[in-house]
Amino acid sequence: MARFEGIDFYDIDSLLSEEERMVRDTVRAWVEDRLMPIIGDAYIGRQFPREIIPELAELGVLGANLPEKYGCAELNNVAYGLIMQELERGDSGVRSFASVQGALVMYPIYAFGSEAHRETWLPKLASGEAIGCFGLTEPDYGSNPAGMITTAKKTSDGWVLNGAKMWITNGSMADVAVVWAQTGELGDVKGIRGFVVPTDSPGFSAKDQKGKLSLLASDTSELVFQDVELPEDAVLPESTGGLKHPLMCLTQARYGITWGAVGAAMACLSEAVAYAKERVMFDAPIGQKQIQQVRLADMLTGITQGQLLCYRLGRMKDEGTMTPQQVSLAKRANVDMATNVAREARRLLGGNGILVEYHSMRHMANLESVYTYEGTHDIHSLVLGQALTGLSAF
Ligand code: TGC
Ligand code: FAD
């Protein structure tokens, strides 16, 4: 398969700084050289390829938009987005690993933790020495995490954690979990708070989620907390606003997904174009048939629209004007677009399209998870409906 050259119909490249292009090209080359040769086997083997973690750290992609002071690359948000795009061009599970580590573990420790939390955990998480996971979803509270039943009860010298979390990315590999739990209202503090939980704490267990048909090269696990005793300072001290603080983390991760989905779609279009030019049927390349050209034109249109959304969203994030509702629109639109592009690419590939040697079906299956996690497509529809009407339909 030829090296990936990029898809940039509207010359978005010319809007990027030299540093942004350099970051994108570095991660792109790593994906080509290191990830693409192994991702098919990792997927079929249902294993996250752990050997890439030191390389991801070396590339500086873990918590890449957080400060250098804590061992991070301190890149702007467009460069961060481009990293997510390139990683997900390889595989959504690899982007998920980096998203969770950076946006859902390092970000809350940075934004809501104490200086001691930051100094203890951020350099280790940036260097890949420690792996993190984020526990919000529960078996009975997915789209509505406000109802969570996991509790952290205050004791005289700390906290005791009880409950369970479901569908947790990196859960079995993690050294540390950021866990959200009901504490009951304590003075001005609303009742859901974040806790930094070392996974070797007695009473903590993680179990691999069996039977997945999507995101196979990713660790997805259930966490159980049985009387897990935590010190007083396990709580993220600034997480005092109920669901608002975990939702702020989700906004960071959803932002990355917006870019990542475009990367997956680019991989599929690139594969489809190459195949359409080579595969001969009825004495001509299938790319010469009008039906396939319409298919490719629709893919290119969706990707170009998605790229423009990402670019504008990234600049707004760097200016500090981006809203969670704007992120909802982009996550919803781009993941839907990528899901359609992957399906159409797989169809264009005919029988070969179901083989692991090609990438579109892997992306198609992965994107079903991406469509569902970080707020389902429906939930983001309701966020936008509320933004337009002022009426909540949840
Ligand atoms: P609601 O009353 O609307 O809001 C409570 C407070 O939070 C504020 N807020 C947000 N802030 C930042 N970012 C957001 N996205 C925010 N959404 C709301 C809001 O302004 C309010 O603030 P304040 O000051 O008034 O207190 O909360 P609600 O309980 O009605 O919930 C709204 C809803 C349904 C949108 C929310 O629960 C939701 O987003 N549900 C979806 C759950 C979800 O996305 N879970 C993801 C789990 S993690 C995951 O999937 C990782 S996948 C791996 C990977 O990322 O790769
Ligand atoms: P439900 O909330 O039960 O939704 C079921 C259906 O009902 C959906 O179609 C939904 O759109 C619809 N629905 C829900 N509410 C409404 C409504 N008000 N109106 C209309 N329709 C509605 N969570 C974490 O905390 N950490 C992680 O690391 C993590 N990683 C994940 C990895 C994978 C591979 C997957 C699949 C999930 C992961 N999740 C994680 C959980 C994910 O965020 C949830 O699956 C998601 O929020 C949806 O919750 P649910 O699965 O319980 O579906």
XYZ file of C-alpha atoms and ligand atoms in Angstrom:
503
model
C 0.000 0.000 0.000
C 1.331 3.482 -0.927
C 2.279 5.925 1.821
C -0.544 8.175 2.964
C -0.227 11.599 1.320
C -3.047 13.419 3.090
C -6.401 14.666 1.837
C -6.683 18.445 1.725
C -9.085 19.597 -0.992
C -9.502 23.098 0.460
C -5.803 23.731 1.171
C -6.218 23.844 4.942
C -2.482 23.205 5.073
C -1.901 26.824 4.129
C -3.792 27.914 7.267
C -1.508 25.905 9.558
C 1.676 27.213 11.150
C 4.997 25.572 10.401
C 4.979 23.993 13.867
C 1.458 22.593 13.402
C 2.446 21.034 10.069
C 5.634 19.626 11.548
C 3.760 17.992 14.442
C 1.190 16.532 12.035
C 3.878 15.217 9.683
C 5.889 13.651 12.512
C 2.900 11.740 13.867
C 1.804 10.864 10.320
C 5.195 9.306 9.581
C 5.126 7.354 12.860
C 1.666 5.993 12.043
C 2.856 4.900 8.607
C 6.110 3.342 9.757
C 5.264 1.909 13.157
C 1.508 1.547 13.619
C 0.235 0.434 10.222
C 2.444 -2.678 10.048
C 1.120 -3.995 13.397
C -2.414 -2.705 13.796
C -4.147 -5.485 11.846
C -2.627 -8.200 14.035
C -3.358 -6.237 17.204
C -6.990 -5.927 16.115
C -7.411 -9.591 15.251
C -5.523 -10.489 18.452
C -7.889 -8.239 20.441
C -4.972 -6.559 22.190
C -3.935 -2.969 22.609
C -0.329 -2.933 21.289
C 1.358 -1.871 24.520
C 4.778 -1.720 22.924
C 3.816 1.571 21.276
C 3.330 3.410 24.592
C 6.987 4.519 25.013
C 6.993 5.624 21.379
C 3.815 7.676 21.832
C 5.425 9.273 24.889
C 8.612 9.979 22.963
C 6.538 11.641 20.231
C 5.084 13.902 22.937
C 1.457 13.064 22.167
C 0.350 12.257 25.738
C -1.287 15.351 27.224
C 0.307 17.272 24.359
C -1.580 20.522 25.060
C -0.621 20.641 28.766
C 2.319 22.651 30.171
C 5.970 21.779 29.656
C 6.459 22.307 33.380
C 4.823 18.895 33.909
C 6.735 17.131 31.138
C 4.164 17.827 28.410
C 4.668 19.335 24.948
C 2.545 22.475 25.560
C 1.295 22.528 21.969
C -1.677 24.594 20.860
C -5.037 22.933 20.322
C -4.821 22.785 16.535
C -1.557 20.840 16.787
C -3.189 18.642 19.445
C -6.147 18.035 17.127
C -3.876 17.129 14.243
C -2.201 14.540 16.475
C -5.602 12.987 17.229
C -6.424 13.027 13.498
C -3.263 11.149 12.607
C -3.550 8.608 15.434
C -7.131 7.766 14.500
C -6.120 7.504 10.849
C -4.264 4.487 12.207
C -6.896 3.176 14.605
C -9.630 4.623 16.839
C -8.374 2.452 19.707
C -4.942 4.075 19.605
C -6.489 7.548 19.519
C -8.732 6.468 22.417
C -5.699 5.436 24.447
C -4.128 8.862 23.932
C -7.437 10.732 24.421
C -8.155 9.044 27.703
C -4.620 9.489 28.999
C -4.450 13.168 28.015
C -7.968 14.595 28.067
C -9.623 12.423 30.703
C -6.823 11.679 33.159
C -4.105 14.320 32.801
C -6.543 17.181 32.152
C -8.619 16.674 35.349
C -5.461 16.216 37.425
C -4.121 19.428 35.897
C -7.368 21.424 36.103
C -8.887 20.183 39.372
C -5.959 18.588 41.227
C -3.580 19.976 43.846
C -0.011 20.937 42.955
C 1.063 17.685 44.636
C -1.296 15.698 42.358
C 0.140 17.451 39.313
C 3.739 16.921 40.317
C 3.171 13.285 41.284
C 1.202 12.161 38.265
C 1.589 14.409 35.218
C 5.261 13.733 34.389
C 4.714 9.979 34.787
C 1.602 10.050 32.603
C 3.334 12.187 29.953
C 6.277 9.796 29.799
C 4.078 6.696 29.637
C 5.592 5.425 32.884
C 2.050 5.469 34.266
C -1.189 4.719 32.429
C -4.506 6.239 33.412
C -8.210 5.551 32.995
C -11.369 7.595 33.621
C -14.376 6.112 35.389
C -17.642 7.956 34.894
C -20.053 5.527 33.205
C -21.820 2.900 35.318
C -23.808 -0.167 34.274
C -27.120 1.659 34.834
C -25.965 5.237 34.195
C -24.437 5.788 30.771
C -25.946 8.817 29.025
C -27.144 10.101 32.388
C -24.101 10.001 34.682
C -25.850 12.365 37.118
C -27.606 9.269 38.522
C -24.382 7.421 39.394
C -24.483 5.221 42.471
C -20.760 4.840 43.185
C -20.108 6.545 46.511
C -17.111 8.024 48.283
C -17.947 8.246 52.001
C -15.947 10.626 54.157
C -14.215 9.027 57.141
C -12.197 10.673 59.913
C -8.961 10.451 57.911
C -9.989 9.847 54.297
C -12.616 8.293 52.038
C -14.091 4.862 51.337
C -15.058 4.112 47.748
C -17.766 1.601 46.799
C -19.414 0.870 43.450
C -18.645 -0.078 39.856
C -17.783 1.589 36.559
C -18.473 0.104 33.140
C -16.835 0.376 29.691
C -13.618 1.885 30.974
C -10.936 2.450 28.324
C -7.416 1.503 29.532
C -9.106 0.058 32.663
C -7.070 -3.141 33.016
C -3.760 -1.516 32.006
C -4.095 1.520 34.244
C -1.870 2.450 37.180
C -4.202 5.232 38.203
C -7.924 5.824 37.768
C -9.734 9.149 37.921
C -13.024 8.014 39.441
C -16.164 10.129 39.811
C -18.304 9.325 42.842
C -21.233 10.659 44.860
C -20.026 12.226 48.105
C -23.286 13.767 49.239
C -23.399 17.532 49.559
C -20.783 18.871 51.960
C -21.281 22.601 52.556
C -20.960 24.403 49.216
C -19.606 21.343 47.461
C -22.061 19.658 45.066
C -22.349 15.898 45.440
C -20.158 14.430 42.661
C -16.357 14.632 43.015
C -13.293 13.243 41.306
C -10.795 10.931 43.049
C -7.280 9.896 42.109
C -7.244 6.165 42.769
C -4.059 4.072 42.431
C -5.208 0.801 40.892
C -3.168 -1.267 43.366
C -5.382 -0.008 46.209
C -6.865 -2.967 48.140
C -10.486 -3.525 47.046
C -9.917 -2.160 43.501
C -10.352 -4.633 40.650
C -10.578 -4.397 36.860
C -12.014 -6.983 34.500
C -11.714 -7.061 30.715
C -14.998 -6.493 28.842
C -15.477 -9.691 26.827
C -17.383 -10.070 23.570
C -16.653 -6.743 21.878
C -17.073 -6.514 18.093
C -15.657 -2.988 17.910
C -12.510 -1.234 19.099
C -10.775 -4.593 19.436
C -7.277 -3.084 19.732
C -8.312 -1.227 22.858
C -8.556 -2.215 26.518
C -12.162 -1.816 27.684
C -12.869 -2.944 31.255
C -15.234 -2.931 34.171
C -13.935 -1.444 37.434
C -15.185 -2.597 40.831
C -14.510 -0.778 44.104
C -15.112 -2.730 47.273
C -14.415 -0.676 50.389
C -11.416 0.990 48.749
C -9.791 3.136 51.438
C -8.329 6.358 50.122
C -6.355 9.061 51.892
C -7.885 12.481 52.545
C -5.940 14.006 49.641
C -7.223 11.492 47.059
C -10.008 13.910 46.176
C -9.389 16.422 43.369
C -9.766 19.541 45.505
C -11.189 21.790 42.789
C -13.853 19.274 41.709
C -16.596 20.920 43.674
C -19.218 21.560 40.990
C -21.118 18.288 40.693
C -21.330 16.956 37.129
C -19.861 20.144 35.674
C -16.256 19.048 36.231
C -16.501 15.597 34.635
C -18.439 17.211 31.784
C -15.574 19.681 31.328
C -13.256 16.679 30.877
C -15.631 15.235 28.290
C -15.483 18.487 26.351
C -11.691 18.074 26.093
C -11.982 14.479 24.893
C -14.854 15.208 22.499
C -12.742 17.940 20.944
C -10.038 15.365 20.144
C -12.599 12.898 18.770
C -13.827 15.560 16.364
C -10.390 15.560 14.729
C -9.837 11.838 15.140
C -12.987 10.956 13.212
C -11.731 12.981 10.253
C -8.498 10.964 10.377
C -10.377 7.656 10.217
C -12.452 8.959 7.301
C -9.308 10.118 5.468
C -7.801 6.650 5.810
C -10.926 5.098 4.296
C -11.181 7.522 1.365
C -7.505 7.108 0.604
C -7.892 3.327 0.570
C -11.042 3.542 -1.569
C -9.442 5.813 -4.192
C -6.396 3.563 -4.519
C -8.592 0.477 -4.854
C -10.950 2.139 -7.336
C -8.041 2.973 -9.622
C -6.593 -0.547 -9.504
C -9.563 -2.878 -9.457
C -10.725 -3.747 -12.954
C -14.234 -5.054 -13.518
C -16.186 -5.080 -16.798
C -12.929 -4.168 -18.587
C -12.357 -0.871 -16.755
C -11.176 0.290 -13.355
C -14.187 0.581 -11.067
C -13.037 4.160 -10.416
C -14.113 4.920 -13.980
C -17.717 4.002 -13.171
C -20.020 6.858 -12.291
C -21.547 5.141 -9.259
C -18.133 4.813 -7.625
C -17.210 8.388 -8.497
C -20.366 9.670 -6.781
C -19.460 7.564 -3.759
C -15.945 9.055 -3.666
C -17.257 12.590 -4.218
C -19.627 12.222 -1.236
C -16.758 10.980 0.944
C -14.515 13.877 -0.061
C -17.297 16.386 0.604
C -17.934 15.036 4.108
C -14.241 14.982 4.955
C -13.682 18.527 3.707
C -16.632 19.810 5.740
C -15.277 17.954 8.766
C -11.797 19.422 8.319
C -13.200 22.946 8.198
C -15.199 22.337 11.380
C -12.081 21.060 13.145
C -9.916 23.911 12.021
C -12.374 26.589 13.166
C -13.099 24.767 16.429
C -9.379 24.494 17.154
C -8.743 28.170 16.591
C -11.714 29.020 18.852
C -10.357 26.674 21.534
C -7.004 28.458 21.388
C -8.758 31.834 21.600
C -10.753 30.582 24.606
C -14.146 31.115 22.937
C -15.126 27.503 22.135
C -18.361 26.349 23.820
C -19.342 22.773 24.779
C -22.308 23.039 22.407
C -19.977 23.806 19.495
C -17.993 20.704 20.428
C -21.223 18.676 20.491
C -22.057 19.824 16.965
C -18.618 18.878 15.660
C -18.422 15.514 17.473
C -21.872 14.578 16.229
C -21.315 15.706 12.637
C -17.796 14.353 12.174
C -18.362 10.942 13.722
C -21.554 10.492 11.708
C -19.661 11.531 8.566
C -16.763 9.173 9.313
C -19.112 6.262 10.031
C -20.761 6.784 6.619
C -17.426 7.213 4.822
C -16.035 4.010 6.349
C -19.132 2.030 5.391
C -19.109 3.326 1.805
C -15.373 2.647 1.453
C -15.860 -0.882 2.680
C -18.626 -1.405 0.144
C -16.509 -0.030 -2.692
C -13.828 -2.605 -1.827
C -16.203 -5.498 -2.513
C -15.223 -8.845 -0.958
C -11.736 -7.621 -0.126
C -13.374 -4.962 2.016
C -14.093 -7.475 4.749
C -10.442 -8.493 5.100
C -8.162 -7.198 7.832
C -5.444 -6.427 5.248
C -7.621 -3.509 4.242
C -8.542 -0.909 6.837
C -12.021 0.384 6.071
C -13.963 -2.345 7.844
C -11.829 -2.019 10.979
C -12.518 1.718 10.966
C -16.213 1.093 10.297
C -16.508 -1.254 13.281
C -14.464 1.055 15.531
C -16.531 4.093 14.639
C -19.663 2.438 16.025
C -18.048 2.788 19.464
C -16.962 6.342 18.756
C -20.558 7.118 17.711
C -21.707 5.863 21.123
C -19.048 6.998 23.569
C -18.366 10.521 24.741
C -22.063 11.306 24.374
C -24.068 9.296 21.871
C -25.133 10.915 18.600
C -28.630 11.265 20.120
C -27.350 12.990 23.249
C -25.507 15.562 21.129
C -28.705 16.078 19.100
C -30.463 16.939 22.338
C -27.641 19.275 23.420
C -28.080 21.150 20.128
C -31.880 21.066 20.408
C -31.569 22.621 23.836
C -29.151 25.260 22.520
C -31.659 26.219 19.828
C -34.880 26.134 21.833
C -33.791 26.599 25.423
C -35.822 23.468 26.211
C -34.244 20.312 27.666
C -35.477 17.080 26.061
C -33.202 14.681 27.986
P -26.511 19.819 33.035
O -27.455 20.226 34.125
O -26.862 20.140 31.617
O -25.064 20.442 33.328
C -24.471 20.450 34.620
C -23.427 21.566 34.598
O -22.388 21.243 33.657
C -22.312 22.218 32.607
N -22.069 21.474 31.357
C -20.867 21.376 30.783
N -19.680 21.921 31.078
C -18.634 21.618 30.279
N -18.732 20.788 29.223
C -19.912 20.219 28.896
N -19.981 19.383 27.855
C -21.046 20.496 29.677
N -22.347 20.093 29.652
C -22.949 20.693 30.689
C -23.656 22.928 32.632
O -23.545 24.226 32.129
C -23.970 22.910 34.123
O -23.187 23.912 34.740
P -23.734 24.736 36.009
O -22.726 25.802 36.246
O -25.093 25.264 35.597
O -23.829 23.741 37.126
O -26.252 18.283 33.225
P -27.206 17.062 32.925
O -27.165 16.137 34.090
O -28.553 17.549 32.461
O -26.454 16.313 31.730
C -26.412 16.774 30.475
C -25.902 15.673 29.499
C -26.950 14.630 29.183
C -25.559 16.452 28.227
C -24.632 14.975 30.077
O -24.980 14.157 31.150
C -23.907 14.159 29.051
O -23.088 14.713 28.291
N -24.138 12.811 28.979
C -23.355 11.934 28.145
C -22.400 11.119 29.013
C -21.071 10.904 28.351
O -20.712 11.532 27.363
N -20.269 10.046 28.914
C -18.914 9.831 28.436
C -18.115 8.978 29.387
S -16.377 8.966 29.068
C -16.188 8.168 27.626
O -17.094 7.814 26.962
C -14.764 7.942 27.189
S -14.664 7.122 25.685
C -13.014 6.980 25.371
C -12.481 8.098 24.537
O -12.715 9.277 24.802
O -11.748 7.855 23.560
P -27.504 4.389 27.102
O -27.346 5.677 27.813
O -28.257 3.283 27.795
O -28.193 4.668 25.706
C -28.902 3.658 24.963
C -29.621 4.344 23.793
O -30.569 5.278 24.313
C -28.682 5.155 22.901
O -29.104 5.051 21.571
C -28.870 6.569 23.401
O -28.575 7.561 22.411
C -30.345 6.562 23.771
N -30.715 7.580 24.753
C -30.175 7.777 26.004
N -30.770 8.807 26.608
C -31.694 9.292 25.739
C -32.638 10.364 25.762
N -32.715 11.186 26.821
N -33.440 10.561 24.685
C -33.348 9.767 23.595
N -32.482 8.730 23.502
C -31.669 8.503 24.555
N -17.157 5.596 29.809
C -16.282 6.082 30.739
O -16.668 6.623 31.762
N -14.935 5.954 30.541
C -14.418 5.363 29.437
O -13.192 5.284 29.292
C -15.311 4.838 28.449
N -14.837 4.179 27.366
C -15.724 3.541 26.515
C -15.228 2.705 25.514
C -16.127 2.015 24.691
C -15.595 1.085 23.650
C -17.517 2.204 24.828
C -18.503 1.500 23.936
C -18.009 3.019 25.828
C -17.128 3.697 26.686
N -17.584 4.476 27.759
C -16.715 4.995 28.683
C -19.018 4.553 28.025
C -19.782 5.457 27.066
O -19.564 6.813 27.363
C -21.277 5.091 27.177
O -21.438 3.855 26.509
C -22.175 6.147 26.551
O -22.143 7.341 27.322
C -23.629 5.662 26.414
O -24.096 5.067 27.584
P -24.807 3.617 27.535
O -23.896 2.699 26.806
O -25.193 3.273 28.925
O -26.085 3.828 26.632
